[in-house]
């Protein structure tokens, strides 16, 4: 695997919730190791790869995603996204970087309930600095592709869960990020909506040449992915226990 | 963008937001009313006597002299002799002196006996001279000039005849009904007690009293009318204290003189504690509504945690989220202020005439004095501070 091709790269990551923030990497004491959540020696996701990340609950999936998006910082080690180390950025730079290059969809609450889909999308575009000129066009195109074009001016709270999750893709893709991260995006959906969600997501990921990381405990989704990664194989904390 | 999002966020939670706005509105309303009424009372009193440097009357309390001579409230303890008035008039520092005689009324409105000089010498508001809306000053003994309010309320016109009553009550047993006065002039509205006064010549007053009192007091001071008080204008305002002292030392008649501005200042000092109580009350109301606002923010915290997380995820910097919260609070605050200002202005508008009729004070509708702007800015500032502290404290977790 070529290093330059890797869009996401983890090197020697340690993360624990109770560890002091000032603690330098070398001498982790016993107390800190007890609360260690993640210990990932290395992991890389090549460009345009579609990775299905699965594992039991509590295996550190959400924590791993928080590290990838820069919402949390590892106690030690390095997270490289598109060749750039997240920890080398100022927190404000990191926020901007996330807005521009990473689209995220969660299990729920992907949209601000009191704003229309259009305004949710505009807000996301606003924070990433996406130009207003391309915005209308993108919203138009994406909403058609996602089948939510009829609802763009409705408030998020007025939509069904299935519509909301597809609208969440619109919000996450409007800045045309290189990386798309989805955290249990289908677990609130029925089979029909799940099917539709995966379908439209894959179409757009393909069309926009994105790298996809989808986390789920639902192994029936694994069939759609080129790479299936069990998190317990990555995380030495889990392996030890 | 911030304000549009903040606005929609407020609409989404309109129940609790409406409560916060309501309580903030009440407190701003109380604060502004206290401030405005205080201000208007002060400037109203000052407006009513602009241009008068000294008021001379029989010895009594300073405030009493001011109240009865300017506001026709209370009574004079005694009268001034005519020759005392002449002595004042002839003082070399005195530019003009206008005698007034009070004690009679018509339909509850006070009658003021004076000389023609009254209409030239007296100034109201920003030193504006009195103007006639219709007609002119009295030239004859049995002629009368009405204040604007009197003419308006009683629907009098030039040429109508009125009868004065003895005493100042609305119902009087002793009417000077053999001596009707003819209306020859109506003054323009001034927003001062002059609007509520009925002006006749001293000779006119003397004539009706002399006619009726003759059996009891056959030899009053040689047809020279007695005077209740004298308004004095000086050639130089610097001489005010000196003339005041000289009036007090006048041996032939027990007199006193006041500088209206200084007496007023003393009066406000006396009223100071009332003022403070009102201010403290409105302060407490403001604090309690700020607490209400705080609880609104804190109560919404849990439900909005996901919202904040989402905003962070789509790239909002912490300060942008703070700004977004502050925009909401600012909107709440501005809406409350707008509501309070509107309510206060409408209340004033509705009660302006009533207040003027019962107190003689014309409360203006324009509540925006520099002080009010300061108060409003302080309210906005303290609200923003409360919002800031709560948001930052919340943002920590």
Short mmCIF file of N, CA and C in Angstrom, two decimals, chain B residues 40-41 43-45 47-48 70-73 109 149 190-197 352-363:
data_model
loop_
_atom_site.label_atom_id
_atom_site.label_comp_id
_atom_site.label_asym_id
_atom_site.label_seq_id
_atom_site.Cartn_x
_atom_site.Cartn_y
_atom_site.Cartn_z
N UNK B 40 -39.38 63.50 33.65
CA UNK B 40 -40.40 64.42 33.17
C UNK B 40 -40.89 65.34 34.28
N UNK B 41 -40.99 64.79 35.52
CA UNK B 41 -41.40 65.63 36.64
C UNK B 41 -40.38 66.75 36.80
N UNK B 43 -38.10 67.93 34.65
CA UNK B 43 -38.01 68.93 33.57
C UNK B 43 -39.32 69.69 33.46
N UNK B 44 -40.45 69.03 33.81
CA UNK B 44 -41.74 69.70 33.77
C UNK B 44 -41.77 70.87 34.74
N UNK B 45 -41.26 70.64 35.94
CA UNK B 45 -41.20 71.69 36.94
C UNK B 45 -40.27 72.80 36.47
N UNK B 47 -39.50 73.52 33.41
CA UNK B 47 -40.08 74.20 32.25
C UNK B 47 -41.10 75.26 32.68
N UNK B 48 -41.85 74.91 33.74
CA UNK B 48 -42.94 75.78 34.16
C UNK B 48 -42.45 77.11 34.71
N UNK B 70 -46.28 78.41 41.73
CA UNK B 70 -46.08 77.86 40.38
C UNK B 70 -47.14 76.81 40.04
N UNK B 71 -47.44 75.93 41.01
CA UNK B 71 -48.33 74.82 40.69
C UNK B 71 -49.73 74.98 41.26
N UNK B 72 -49.97 76.11 41.91
CA UNK B 72 -51.28 76.36 42.53
C UNK B 72 -51.65 75.21 43.48
N UNK B 73 -50.65 74.62 44.10
CA UNK B 73 -50.92 73.56 45.08
C UNK B 73 -50.68 74.15 46.46
N UNK B 109 -60.74 75.41 38.28
CA UNK B 109 -59.49 75.94 37.75
C UNK B 109 -59.10 77.20 38.53
N UNK B 149 -55.81 74.74 28.32
CA UNK B 149 -56.53 73.59 28.86
C UNK B 149 -57.94 73.98 29.33
N UNK B 190 -48.90 75.26 26.72
CA UNK B 190 -47.49 75.36 27.11
C UNK B 190 -46.98 74.09 27.79
N UNK B 191 -47.90 73.21 28.23
CA UNK B 191 -47.47 72.04 28.99
C UNK B 191 -47.06 72.41 30.40
N UNK B 192 -47.51 73.55 30.90
CA UNK B 192 -47.20 73.97 32.25
C UNK B 192 -48.52 74.32 32.95
N UNK B 193 -48.47 74.61 34.27
CA UNK B 193 -49.71 74.94 34.98
C UNK B 193 -50.43 76.17 34.42
N UNK B 194 -49.75 76.94 33.58
CA UNK B 194 -50.40 78.11 32.98
C UNK B 194 -51.61 77.68 32.15
N UNK B 195 -51.52 76.49 31.56
CA UNK B 195 -52.62 75.98 30.74
C UNK B 195 -53.90 75.81 31.55
N UNK B 196 -53.73 75.62 32.86
CA UNK B 196 -54.89 75.36 33.71
C UNK B 196 -55.35 76.61 34.45
N UNK B 197 -54.74 77.74 34.13
CA UNK B 197 -55.04 78.95 34.91
C UNK B 197 -55.98 79.89 34.17
N UNK B 352 -51.70 60.55 29.13
CA UNK B 352 -51.07 61.87 29.16
C UNK B 352 -52.03 62.96 29.65
N UNK B 353 -53.22 62.98 29.07
CA UNK B 353 -54.20 64.01 29.43
C UNK B 353 -54.63 63.86 30.88
N UNK B 354 -54.86 62.61 31.27
CA UNK B 354 -55.30 62.36 32.64
C UNK B 354 -54.25 62.85 33.65
N UNK B 355 -52.99 62.51 33.37
CA UNK B 355 -51.92 62.92 34.28
C UNK B 355 -51.82 64.44 34.33
N UNK B 356 -51.93 65.06 33.16
CA UNK B 356 -51.83 66.52 33.13
C UNK B 356 -52.97 67.16 33.91
N UNK B 357 -54.17 66.63 33.74
CA UNK B 357 -55.32 67.20 34.45
C UNK B 357 -55.20 67.05 35.95
N UNK B 358 -54.64 65.93 36.38
CA UNK B 358 -54.61 65.71 37.83
C UNK B 358 -53.37 66.29 38.49
N UNK B 359 -52.30 66.49 37.75
CA UNK B 359 -51.08 66.98 38.39
C UNK B 359 -50.53 68.27 37.80
N UNK B 360 -50.97 68.62 36.61
CA UNK B 360 -50.42 69.81 35.97
C UNK B 360 -49.08 69.56 35.30
N UNK B 361 -48.67 68.28 35.31
CA UNK B 361 -47.41 67.95 34.64
C UNK B 361 -47.71 67.35 33.29
N UNK B 362 -47.05 67.87 32.27
CA UNK B 362 -47.21 67.29 30.95
C UNK B 362 -46.08 66.29 30.75
N UNK B 363 -46.44 64.99 30.78
CA UNK B 363 -45.43 63.95 30.59
C UNK B 363 -45.26 63.74 29.10
#
